[in-house]
Coordinates of C-alpha atoms and ligand atoms in Angstrom, one line a residue:
Chain A
M76 CA 105.2 118.6 119.9
K77 CA 105.7 115.1 119.4
T78 CA 107.5 114.4 116.4
L79 CA 108.1 111.2 114.3
V80 CA 111.2 110.3 112.4
W81 CA 111.9 108.2 109.4
V82 CA 114.0 105.5 109.5
E83 CA 116.2 105.4 106.4
H84 CA 118.0 102.3 106.5
D85 CA 119.3 99.0 104.5
G86 CA 118.4 96.5 106.9
G87 CA 121.4 96.7 108.8
A88 CA 122.9 100.1 108.5
I89 CA 121.3 103.7 109.4
K90 CA 121.5 106.2 106.0
D91 CA 122.5 109.4 106.9
A92 CA 120.1 111.2 105.9
T93 CA 117.8 110.3 108.8
L94 CA 120.6 112.0 111.1
S95 CA 119.7 115.6 109.5
A96 CA 115.6 114.5 109.9
V97 CA 116.2 114.2 112.9
T98 CA 118.0 117.6 113.7
A99 CA 115.1 118.9 112.2
A100 CA 112.6 117.3 114.2
A101 CA 114.0 118.2 117.4
K102 CA 113.5 122.0 116.7
L103 CA 109.5 120.6 116.5
G104 CA 109.7 118.8 119.9
E105 CA 110.3 115.4 121.0
V106 CA 111.6 113.1 118.9
H107 CA 110.2 109.8 118.3
L108 CA 111.0 107.3 115.1
L109 CA 110.4 104.5 113.2
V110 CA 112.5 101.8 112.2
A111 CA 110.1 98.9 110.1
G112 CA 111.5 96.3 107.8
K113 CA 112.0 93.0 107.9
G114 CA 114.5 91.7 111.1
V115 CA 115.0 95.3 112.1
G116 CA 115.7 94.8 115.6
G117 CA 119.8 95.9 114.8
V118 CA 118.4 99.4 113.2
A119 CA 116.6 100.1 116.4
E120 CA 119.0 99.1 118.3
A121 CA 120.9 101.8 116.6
A122 CA 118.3 104.3 116.3
A123 CA 117.5 104.5 120.2
K124 CA 121.5 105.9 120.7
I125 CA 121.0 108.2 118.1
A126 CA 121.2 111.6 120.6
G127 CA 117.9 113.3 121.7
V128 CA 116.1 110.5 119.9
G129 CA 113.0 109.4 122.7
K130 CA 111.5 106.6 121.6
V131 CA 112.1 104.0 119.0
H132 CA 108.8 102.4 117.4
V133 CA 109.8 99.2 115.9
A134 CA 107.9 97.6 112.9
D135 CA 109.4 94.6 112.5
D136 CA 106.7 92.4 109.1
A137 CA 107.8 91.4 106.1
A138 CA 105.5 94.3 105.2
F139 CA 107.7 96.4 104.7
D140 CA 110.4 95.4 103.7
H141 CA 111.1 97.2 100.8
A142 CA 109.5 99.6 102.2
L143 CA 106.6 99.4 100.1
A144 CA 104.7 102.4 100.6
E145 CA 100.9 101.2 100.5
N146 CA 102.2 98.9 103.7
V147 CA 104.4 101.4 105.2
A148 CA 101.7 104.4 104.9
P149 CA 99.0 102.8 106.9
L150 CA 101.8 102.1 109.9
V151 CA 102.9 105.8 109.5
V152 CA 99.2 106.9 109.6
E153 CA 98.4 104.7 112.7
L154 CA 101.2 105.9 114.7
M155 CA 100.3 109.9 113.4
G156 CA 97.1 108.9 116.1
S157 CA 99.9 110.0 119.2
H158 CA 102.4 112.2 116.9
D159 CA 101.6 115.6 115.6
A160 CA 104.2 115.6 113.0
F161 CA 106.0 113.1 110.5
V162 CA 109.7 113.9 109.8
A163 CA 111.4 112.1 107.1
P164 CA 114.4 112.6 104.9
A165 CA 113.7 113.0 101.4
T166 CA 115.2 110.4 99.9
S167 CA 113.3 107.6 97.0
N168 CA 111.7 105.8 99.5
A169 CA 110.5 108.6 101.7
K170 CA 109.1 111.1 98.6
N171 CA 107.2 108.0 98.0
I172 CA 105.6 107.4 100.9
A173 CA 105.5 110.4 103.1
P174 CA 102.5 111.9 100.7
R175 CA 100.5 109.3 100.9
V176 CA 100.8 109.2 104.3
A177 CA 99.6 112.8 104.3
A178 CA 96.3 112.4 102.1
L179 CA 95.7 109.9 103.9
L180 CA 95.9 111.5 107.2
D181 CA 93.9 115.0 104.9
V182 CA 97.1 117.4 105.3
M183 CA 99.2 119.1 102.6
Q184 CA 103.0 117.7 102.6
I185 CA 105.7 120.4 102.9
S186 CA 108.2 119.2 100.9
D187 CA 111.7 119.4 101.5
I188 CA 112.0 122.0 103.7
L189 CA 115.3 124.0 104.1
S190 CA 114.7 125.8 107.3
I191 CA 112.0 125.2 110.5
E192 CA 110.3 129.2 111.6
S193 CA 108.2 128.1 113.3
A194 CA 106.2 125.4 115.1
D195 CA 103.9 125.9 111.6
T196 CA 106.1 127.9 108.9
F197 CA 108.8 126.5 107.0
T198 CA 111.3 127.6 103.7
R199 CA 111.5 125.6 100.7
P200 CA 113.0 125.5 97.5
T201 CA 110.2 126.0 94.6
Y202 CA 111.6 126.1 90.9
A203 CA 114.3 124.5 90.9
G204 CA 115.5 126.6 94.4
N205 CA 115.1 129.8 92.6
A206 CA 112.4 131.1 94.5
I207 CA 112.8 130.1 98.0
A208 CA 109.1 129.9 99.6
T209 CA 108.5 130.5 103.3
V210 CA 104.9 128.7 104.1
Q211 CA 102.6 128.5 106.9
S212 CA 100.7 125.5 107.0
S213 CA 97.4 125.4 109.0
D214 CA 97.2 121.7 109.5
A215 CA 96.6 120.0 112.4
K216 CA 99.1 117.6 112.0
K217 CA 102.7 118.3 110.5
V218 CA 104.4 115.4 107.0
I219 CA 107.2 116.8 106.6
T220 CA 110.4 115.3 104.4
V221 CA 113.7 117.4 105.1
R222 CA 116.2 118.8 102.5
T223 CA 119.5 116.9 103.7
T224 CA 121.6 119.6 103.7
A225 CA 119.9 122.2 104.9
F226 CA 120.5 120.1 108.4
D227 CA 123.6 119.5 110.4
K228 CA 123.4 115.6 111.3
A229 CA 122.2 114.5 114.8
A230 CA 125.2 112.2 116.2
R231 CA 125.1 108.9 116.2
D232 CA 125.4 108.1 120.2
G233 CA 124.9 109.4 123.1
G234 CA 120.7 108.7 123.1
S235 CA 119.1 106.4 125.1
G236 CA 115.7 105.4 123.7
T237 CA 113.8 103.2 124.8
V238 CA 113.0 100.3 121.7
E239 CA 108.7 99.6 121.1
A240 CA 107.6 97.5 119.1
V241 CA 104.5 98.2 117.4
A242 CA 101.4 96.1 115.7
S243 CA 101.9 95.4 112.3
T244 CA 99.2 96.8 110.7
G245 CA 99.6 93.8 107.6
D246 CA 99.8 93.7 103.4
K247 CA 97.4 95.2 101.9
G248 CA 97.8 93.1 98.8
L249 CA 98.3 95.5 96.2
S250 CA 101.9 96.1 95.0
R251 CA 104.6 93.7 95.2
F252 CA 108.1 93.8 95.7
V253 CA 110.4 91.9 92.6
G254 CA 113.9 92.9 92.8
A255 CA 115.9 95.4 92.2
E256 CA 119.5 96.3 91.3
I257 CA 121.0 98.4 93.3
S258 CA 124.6 100.0 92.5
K259 CA 127.7 98.4 94.3
S260 CA 130.5 100.9 95.1
E261 CA 133.6 101.3 97.7
R262 CA 133.2 104.7 97.2
P263 CA 131.5 107.2 99.1
E264 CA 127.7 107.9 98.7
L265 CA 126.8 110.8 96.8
T266 CA 125.1 112.3 99.4
S267 CA 127.2 111.8 102.0
A268 CA 130.8 112.6 100.4
K269 CA 132.6 115.3 101.4
V270 CA 134.1 115.8 97.9
I271 CA 132.1 115.0 94.6
V272 CA 133.1 114.8 91.3
S273 CA 130.6 115.2 89.1
G274 CA 130.7 114.5 84.4
G275 CA 129.3 115.5 82.5
R276 CA 127.8 114.9 78.9
A277 CA 131.5 116.3 77.7
L278 CA 132.6 112.8 78.9
Q279 CA 131.3 111.5 75.4
N280 CA 130.9 107.3 77.0
G281 CA 130.9 105.1 79.9
E282 CA 134.3 104.6 79.3
N283 CA 135.6 107.8 79.6
F284 CA 134.2 108.0 82.7
K285 CA 135.6 105.3 83.4
T286 CA 139.1 106.6 83.2
I287 CA 138.7 109.7 83.7
I288 CA 136.5 110.9 86.6
E289 CA 136.8 107.8 88.0
P290 CA 140.7 107.5 88.9
L291 CA 140.6 110.7 89.7
A292 CA 137.4 110.5 91.9
D293 CA 140.2 107.4 93.7
K294 CA 142.2 110.1 94.1
L295 CA 140.3 112.6 96.3
G296 CA 138.1 109.8 98.3
A297 CA 135.1 111.1 96.4
A298 CA 131.5 109.6 95.3
V299 CA 131.0 110.0 91.6
G300 CA 128.2 112.4 90.4
A301 CA 126.6 112.8 86.6
S302 CA 124.1 116.0 85.0
R303 CA 121.2 114.3 83.5
A304 CA 122.7 114.3 79.8
A305 CA 125.7 111.7 81.1
V306 CA 122.6 109.2 82.7
D307 CA 120.1 110.3 79.2
A308 CA 122.6 108.8 77.3
G309 CA 123.3 105.6 79.7
Y310 CA 127.5 107.0 80.4
V311 CA 126.5 106.2 84.5
P312 CA 123.7 104.8 86.3
N313 CA 120.2 106.7 87.3
D314 CA 121.5 107.0 91.2
Y315 CA 125.0 109.2 90.3
Q316 CA 122.5 112.6 89.0
V317 CA 122.5 115.0 90.5
G318 CA 119.9 117.6 90.1
Q319 CA 116.9 119.5 90.9
T320 CA 115.4 115.8 89.9
G321 CA 118.5 113.6 90.5
K322 CA 120.5 113.8 94.0
I323 CA 121.0 117.0 96.2
V324 CA 124.1 117.7 97.8
A325 CA 126.9 119.9 99.4
P326 CA 129.8 118.3 99.3
E327 CA 133.4 120.3 101.2
V328 CA 134.2 120.1 97.3
Y329 CA 132.1 119.7 93.9
I330 CA 134.4 119.1 90.9
A331 CA 132.0 119.4 87.6
I332 CA 133.6 118.6 84.6
G333 CA 132.5 119.2 81.0
I334 CA 129.0 120.0 82.8
S335 CA 127.3 123.0 81.2
G336 CA 125.9 123.9 85.0
A337 CA 121.7 124.0 83.5
I338 CA 120.0 125.1 86.2
Q339 CA 118.6 121.7 86.4
H340 CA 122.1 120.4 87.6
L341 CA 123.0 123.9 89.2
A342 CA 119.7 123.0 91.6
G343 CA 120.8 120.0 93.1
M344 CA 124.3 121.4 93.9
K345 CA 124.5 125.0 94.7
D346 CA 124.8 124.7 97.6
S347 CA 128.6 122.9 98.1
K348 CA 131.0 124.7 99.9
T349 CA 133.6 124.8 96.8
I350 CA 133.1 124.3 93.8
I351 CA 135.5 123.6 91.2
A352 CA 135.0 123.9 87.1
I353 CA 136.9 122.0 84.3
N354 CA 134.6 123.1 81.4
K355 CA 136.7 124.2 77.4
D356 CA 134.1 127.3 76.9
E357 CA 134.9 129.5 78.9
D358 CA 131.5 131.0 78.8
A359 CA 129.8 128.0 80.5
P360 CA 127.1 129.4 83.4
I361 CA 129.2 126.7 85.7
F362 CA 132.1 129.4 86.2
Q363 CA 129.0 131.6 87.4
I364 CA 128.8 129.8 90.7
A365 CA 132.4 128.3 90.8
D366 CA 134.8 129.4 93.4
I367 CA 137.7 127.7 91.3
G368 CA 137.4 128.1 88.0
L369 CA 139.4 125.7 84.6
V370 CA 139.1 127.1 81.3
A371 CA 141.2 123.3 79.6
D372 CA 140.0 120.5 77.4
L373 CA 139.4 117.5 79.9
F374 CA 140.7 115.1 78.3
K375 CA 144.7 116.9 79.1
A376 CA 143.3 118.9 82.0
V377 CA 141.7 115.5 84.0
P378 CA 144.3 112.8 83.4
E379 CA 147.4 115.7 83.9
L380 CA 145.5 116.4 87.5
T381 CA 145.4 113.1 88.5
G382 CA 149.0 112.8 87.5
K383 CA 150.4 115.0 89.6
I384 CA 148.0 114.6 93.2
Chain B
M912 CA 91.8 100.3 79.6
K913 CA 91.0 103.3 80.0
I914 CA 94.4 105.8 81.2
L915 CA 94.4 109.0 82.8
V916 CA 96.8 111.4 82.2
P917 CA 96.9 114.8 84.3
V918 CA 99.0 117.5 82.7
K919 CA 100.2 120.8 84.2
R920 CA 101.2 124.4 82.9
V921 CA 104.1 125.4 84.2
I922 CA 106.8 127.8 83.3
D923 CA 108.9 126.7 80.4
Y924 CA 112.2 124.6 82.2
N925 CA 114.7 126.6 79.8
V926 CA 113.2 130.1 81.5
K927 CA 115.2 131.6 84.4
P928 CA 112.5 131.8 86.6
R929 CA 112.5 134.7 88.6
V930 CA 111.5 136.7 92.2
K931 CA 109.3 139.1 92.1
A932 CA 110.5 141.6 93.4
D933 CA 107.3 142.5 96.4
G934 CA 108.4 138.7 97.5
T935 CA 104.9 137.7 95.7
G936 CA 106.4 134.7 94.0
V937 CA 108.0 134.0 90.5
D938 CA 106.9 136.5 87.8
L939 CA 105.2 134.6 85.1
S940 CA 104.1 137.5 82.7
N941 CA 105.1 137.4 79.9
V942 CA 107.2 133.8 80.7
K943 CA 106.8 131.1 78.3
M944 CA 104.7 128.5 79.6
S945 CA 104.7 124.5 78.3
M946 CA 103.7 121.2 79.8
N947 CA 105.8 120.4 82.6
P948 CA 108.1 118.0 81.2
F949 CA 107.7 115.3 82.7
D950 CA 104.1 115.2 82.3
E951 CA 104.8 114.9 78.3
I952 CA 106.7 111.7 79.3
A953 CA 103.6 110.7 80.5
V954 CA 101.8 111.8 77.7
E955 CA 104.1 109.7 75.6
E956 CA 104.3 107.1 77.8
A957 CA 100.6 106.4 77.6
I958 CA 100.8 106.6 73.9
R959 CA 103.0 103.9 73.8
L960 CA 100.8 101.9 75.3
K961 CA 97.7 102.6 73.5
E962 CA 99.7 101.8 70.6
K963 CA 101.3 98.1 72.5
G964 CA 96.7 97.5 72.0
V965 CA 97.2 97.9 76.3
A966 CA 95.6 101.4 76.6
S967 CA 91.8 101.9 74.8
E968 CA 91.2 105.4 75.0
I969 CA 93.7 108.6 76.4
V970 CA 92.0 110.7 78.6
A971 CA 94.6 114.4 79.2
V972 CA 93.1 116.3 82.8
S973 CA 94.6 119.6 84.1
I974 CA 93.5 121.9 86.6
G975 CA 94.8 125.7 86.1
P976 CA 93.5 128.7 84.1
A977 CA 92.0 128.7 80.7
K978 CA 95.2 129.2 79.2
A979 CA 95.5 125.6 80.3
Q980 CA 94.1 124.3 77.6
E981 CA 96.8 125.3 75.4
T982 CA 98.5 122.5 77.2
L983 CA 95.6 119.6 76.8
R984 CA 95.9 120.7 73.3
T985 CA 99.0 119.7 73.3
A986 CA 99.0 116.4 74.8
L987 CA 95.5 116.0 72.1
A988 CA 98.2 116.5 69.1
M989 CA 100.3 114.0 70.7
G990 CA 97.8 111.7 70.6
A991 CA 95.5 111.8 73.8
D992 CA 91.8 111.2 72.9
R993 CA 90.3 113.7 74.6
A994 CA 90.4 116.3 77.3
I995 CA 89.4 117.6 80.7
L996 CA 90.2 121.1 82.1
I997 CA 89.1 121.7 85.6
Q998 CA 89.4 125.7 85.5
T999 CA 90.3 127.8 87.6
D1000 CA 92.8 131.2 88.6
D1001 CA 93.0 129.6 92.5
E1002 CA 96.4 128.0 93.0
V1003 CA 95.9 124.0 93.5
E1004 CA 98.2 122.6 96.3
P1005 CA 98.8 118.6 95.8
L1006 CA 95.6 117.6 98.2
G1007 CA 93.4 119.4 96.0
V1008 CA 94.3 118.3 92.9
A1009 CA 94.6 114.6 93.7
K1010 CA 91.0 114.7 95.3
L1011 CA 89.5 116.5 91.9
L1012 CA 92.0 113.8 89.9
A1013 CA 89.7 111.5 92.7
K1014 CA 86.7 112.2 91.5
V1015 CA 87.6 111.9 87.6
A1016 CA 89.2 108.7 88.1
D1017 CA 85.8 107.9 89.9
E1018 CA 84.1 108.9 86.6
E1019 CA 86.4 107.8 83.4
A1020 CA 87.4 104.4 85.9
P1021 CA 91.2 104.1 84.0
G1022 CA 93.4 100.8 84.2
L1023 CA 96.2 104.0 84.8
V1024 CA 96.3 106.7 86.0
I1025 CA 100.1 108.2 84.9
L1026 CA 101.3 111.2 86.5
G1027 CA 104.7 113.3 86.4
K1028 CA 106.4 112.8 89.6
Q1029 CA 106.7 116.1 90.1
A1030 CA 106.2 119.4 88.7
I1031 CA 108.8 121.8 88.1
D1032 CA 107.3 124.9 89.5
D1033 CA 106.4 124.0 93.2
D1034 CA 108.7 120.9 93.0
S1035 CA 106.6 119.7 95.4
N1036 CA 106.7 115.5 94.1
Q1037 CA 103.3 115.0 96.2
T1038 CA 100.0 114.5 93.5
G1039 CA 100.5 110.9 92.0
Q1040 CA 100.9 109.8 95.6
M1041 CA 98.3 111.2 98.0
L1042 CA 95.6 110.2 94.4
A1043 CA 96.8 106.7 95.1
A1044 CA 96.1 107.0 98.3
L1045 CA 92.6 108.9 97.8
L1046 CA 91.7 105.9 95.5
G1047 CA 93.2 103.3 97.9
W1048 CA 95.1 101.4 94.7
G1049 CA 99.3 100.8 94.3
Q1050 CA 101.3 103.3 93.0
G1051 CA 104.5 102.8 91.1
T1052 CA 106.3 106.0 91.2
F1053 CA 109.5 107.7 89.3
A1054 CA 108.8 104.8 86.8
S1055 CA 111.7 104.7 84.1
K1056 CA 110.2 101.0 82.6
V1057 CA 106.3 100.3 82.4
E1058 CA 105.1 97.4 81.8
V1059 CA 101.7 96.5 81.6
D1060 CA 100.3 92.1 82.3
G1061 CA 97.4 91.4 82.7
D1062 CA 95.8 92.6 86.0
T1063 CA 99.0 93.1 86.8
V1064 CA 101.4 96.6 86.1
N1065 CA 105.4 96.3 86.2
V1066 CA 107.1 99.5 87.3
T1067 CA 110.6 99.3 87.3
R1068 CA 111.7 102.3 89.8
E1069 CA 114.4 104.9 89.7
V1070 CA 115.3 104.8 93.8
D1071 CA 118.4 106.3 95.5
G1072 CA 120.2 102.9 94.7
G1073 CA 119.6 102.0 91.6
L1074 CA 116.2 100.3 90.3
E1075 CA 114.1 98.6 91.5
T1076 CA 110.6 97.0 90.4
V1077 CA 107.5 96.0 91.9
A1078 CA 104.4 94.8 90.5
L1079 CA 101.3 96.6 91.4
N1080 CA 97.6 95.0 91.2
T1081 CA 95.3 97.4 88.6
P1082 CA 94.2 100.1 88.4
A1083 CA 97.7 101.7 89.7
I1084 CA 98.7 104.9 89.7
V1085 CA 102.0 105.6 87.8
T1086 CA 104.7 108.8 87.7
T1087 CA 107.3 108.8 85.1
D1088 CA 110.6 109.5 86.1
L1089 CA 113.2 111.3 83.2
R1090 CA 114.4 107.7 81.5
L1091 CA 110.6 106.4 81.3
N1092 CA 110.8 107.4 77.0
E1093 CA 112.1 110.1 75.2
P1094 CA 108.8 111.7 73.8
R1095 CA 107.9 113.1 70.3
Y1096 CA 106.5 116.2 68.8
A1097 CA 103.4 116.8 67.4
S1098 CA 103.1 116.8 64.1
L1099 CA 101.2 119.6 62.4
P1100 CA 98.7 117.7 60.7
N1101 CA 97.9 116.6 64.3
I1102 CA 97.9 119.7 65.8
M1103 CA 95.4 120.7 63.0
K1104 CA 94.1 117.1 63.9
A1105 CA 93.7 118.1 67.9
K1106 CA 91.9 121.2 67.6
S1107 CA 88.6 119.2 66.6
K1108 CA 89.0 116.6 69.6
P1109 CA 86.7 117.1 72.5
L1110 CA 87.9 118.9 75.6
A1111 CA 85.3 119.7 77.9
T1112 CA 84.8 122.5 80.8
K1113 CA 84.2 121.6 84.0
A1114 CA 84.5 124.1 87.9
P1115 CA 86.4 122.2 90.8
A1116 CA 83.4 123.2 92.4
D1117 CA 81.1 120.8 89.7
Y1118 CA 83.3 118.1 91.8
G1119 CA 82.2 119.2 95.0
V1120 CA 86.1 119.2 96.1
D1121 CA 87.3 121.7 98.9
V1122 CA 90.3 122.9 97.3
A1123 CA 90.9 125.6 99.9
P1124 CA 94.8 126.3 100.4
R1125 CA 96.1 124.5 103.6
L1126 CA 100.0 126.1 103.2
K1127 CA 100.1 129.8 103.0
T1128 CA 103.5 131.3 101.5
L1129 CA 103.8 133.5 103.1
S1130 CA 106.8 135.1 101.2
V1131 CA 109.1 134.4 98.1
A1132 CA 112.5 134.6 97.8
E1133 CA 116.2 134.6 95.8
P1134 CA 118.2 132.4 97.0
P1135 CA 121.2 133.6 98.4
K1136 CA 123.7 134.4 95.5
R1137 CA 127.0 132.8 94.7
V1138 CA 129.5 135.3 93.4
A1139 CA 132.0 133.8 90.7
G1140 CA 135.2 133.2 91.6
A1141 CA 138.9 133.6 90.0
K1142 CA 140.0 131.3 87.4
V1143 CA 143.4 129.1 87.5
A1144 CA 145.9 129.3 84.6
D1145 CA 146.4 125.9 84.3
V1146 CA 146.8 122.4 86.5
D1147 CA 149.5 123.5 88.4
E1148 CA 148.2 126.4 90.2
L1149 CA 144.2 123.9 90.4
V1150 CA 146.6 121.4 91.8
A1151 CA 147.9 124.5 94.5
K1152 CA 144.2 125.0 95.2
L1153 CA 143.2 122.1 95.9
K1154 CA 146.3 121.4 98.9
A1155 CA 144.5 124.7 99.9
L1156 CA 140.8 123.3 100.0
G1157 CA 142.9 120.4 102.1
V1158 CA 141.4 118.1 100.1
V1159 CA 144.8 116.9 98.3
A1160 CA 148.3 116.4 100.9
Ligands
LIG1406 C1 112.7 117.7 84.0 C2 114.0 118.4 83.8 C3 114.4 118.1 84.8 C4 116.2 118.3 84.5 N1 116.7 118.0 85.5 C5 118.1 117.7 85.7 C6 119.2 117.2 87.0 O1 118.0 116.6 87.7 N2 120.0 117.1 86.8 C7 121.3 117.7 85.4 O2 121.9 117.4 85.9 N3 120.1 118.4 84.7 C8 119.3 118.0 84.8 N4 118.0 118.3 83.6 C9 119.1 118.5 82.4 C10 119.1 120.1 82.0 O3 118.2 120.7 81.5 C11 120.8 119.9 81.5 O4 120.7 119.6 79.8 C12 121.5 118.9 81.8 O5 122.1 119.8 82.6 C13 123.1 119.1 80.1 O6 123.9 118.3 81.1 P1 125.3 118.9 80.8 O7 126.1 120.4 81.4 O8 125.9 117.2 81.0 O9 125.9 118.4 79.1 P2 125.7 119.7 78.1 O10 125.2 121.3 78.5 O11 125.9 119.8 76.5 O12 127.1 120.6 78.7 C14 128.3 119.4 78.5 C15 129.7 120.8 78.3 O13 130.2 120.4 78.3 C16 131.3 121.1 78.1 N5 133.0 119.7 77.2 C17 132.7 119.8 75.7 N6 133.9 119.3 75.6 C18 134.6 119.1 77.1 C19 136.0 118.9 76.8 N7 136.6 117.6 75.6 N8 136.3 120.0 77.6 C20 136.0 119.8 78.7 N9 134.9 120.3 78.8 C21 133.7 120.2 77.3 C22 131.2 122.5 76.9 O14 131.6 123.1 76.9 C23 129.3 122.2 77.6 O15 129.9 123.1 79.1 C24 116.8 118.0 82.8 C25 115.7 119.0 82.2 C26 114.4 119.2 81.9 C27 114.1 118.9 81.1
LIG1407 N1 97.3 121.2 88.1 C1 97.5 120.6 87.6 N2 96.8 119.7 87.1 C2 97.1 118.3 86.6 N3 97.9 118.1 86.6 C3 98.8 118.4 87.7 C4 98.3 119.5 88.3 N4 99.3 119.8 89.5 C5 100.0 118.3 89.4 N5 99.9 117.1 88.7 C6 100.4 116.1 88.1 O1 100.6 115.8 88.9 C7 102.7 116.0 89.0 C8 103.3 115.6 89.7 O2 103.0 117.5 90.5 P1 104.2 117.9 91.8 O3 103.5 117.0 92.6 O4 102.9 119.4 92.2 O5 105.5 117.8 92.5 C9 103.0 116.5 87.6 O6 104.1 116.3 86.6 C10 101.4 116.1 87.1 O7 100.8 115.4 86.2

């Protein structure tokens, strides 16, 4: 089977999510990559070095800048003439593009796979991860998004793929990129951090995130996450949300501070290796899945903790 | 313009789903069912666009069992004008749903279709994008802001790194994220009024669409269970644990 993997990049660097998708694709067969964007020659060179990669298809055109689904999907469909599976990490770009590809190919996408049981059978989470379904696809071509926390990352080097330019399928003129407000941070990215410190509604405001959560995160070299309640209340930006409908994370250590542990939040972090919870309510549901729990007022305990490490 | 809002009847978000002992699915008997929360946000957004004079009519559509009427009545009580139930007891996958919705869109010629980004039961996050593909329209997914400006709709999207804005020609597809708005509750008088709003019932066959599933669910299992660990007495003990884990020196 020939797979085509969506390379998630920011114009310069390849995102870790791509590496997990490569590992998944390698279980299906030959791994080809697709690098789309404007001025992405360097990205393609780097992509060719990823371990196990055969060919890198590069589509260098302004039409693919910002990964507009309306323009990228026809490009993928074109390439799927000679591939059997489109495999993408479940990033916001790929979640936008892949179903558009699937519908154009008349296949049913398999979202967020956790494992590959055979060439046509996969497991995937449903109901906020409370039910794991094993599904078999009858479609000739597969369109798959990959839960990146469920697959190891392929090595960034060791590969010797060939780079091949593909003709642009052009700008379909349906949509236009207007602008972006991208959060800038020196901290590690949420989805690839080894340690995450997350805050919930109990933080009360954005200022407390800065003075209580961030210093602890800085000491631990951790990324900062949040519950939906903290995001909705405007304490932190939307891209901090961990959960069923936010980011899925599985760090070595996840520290949940002032988060109750609703199923929608657990869905995004319960595969973390070690879960630590700090909550003043000893009956908070988060303690049912925490490996280490501290029943305490976060406004006292967290500064004390930060001071002692 | 007319706005089409697809709404799905799903398990209520407050209920903890239980896998059936025979591993065939999730037990939905005697479980509270509600409108998918993202679809409530979609209905709310459509109503706000109508209140602003941008939208003229709101049509809610659901594909599902007879009971999905309740979900449509909720949409009508919130402020939708009429509803269409495409009734079936079979499970219809996002691809099939998108195909049916594409036919409804052909008939109704809406300026916008606003869907939820994700149904909280199948967690697919596909239908809106598929519908956009089938109709050949632009798509503004994971929306936290929607502004209609003549023949263009500007959609601010929640993306991995923050926010992004795209401009789409109408007609277009929008899918909602959590921050788009806070849905209203239907008032009692509006719930009463909704009972007499038009609700048409159709069947998938009326649209000549093949909705046979492409994915076969072989089994459904519970995820591995985590067991609660120990509580520590104070911060010093927690520091010791962090040291043992190797995250602090
Ligand atoms: C469609 C849908 C999707 C959703 N998706 C997500 C998602 O992706 N991610 C997500 O997180 N949620 C999601 N939610 C929301 C989820 O249901 C919960 O509402 C949310 O997770 C609660 O956030 P919280 O734990 O911060 O707040 P709360 O539930 O209010 O909990 C606050 C906690 O802080 C504790 N506390 C208060 N004061 C202190 C103090 N001084 N010191 C220590 N502890 C204190 C309290 O005991 C309590 O346990 C979703 C909901 C819906 C309907
Ligand atoms: N059976 C259905 N009836 C009506 N709308 C649906 C149905 N299934 C999905 N949708 C719409 O598509 C969105 C995304 O669903 P999904 O792709 O299944 O995650 C939902 O939020 C609804 O707006």
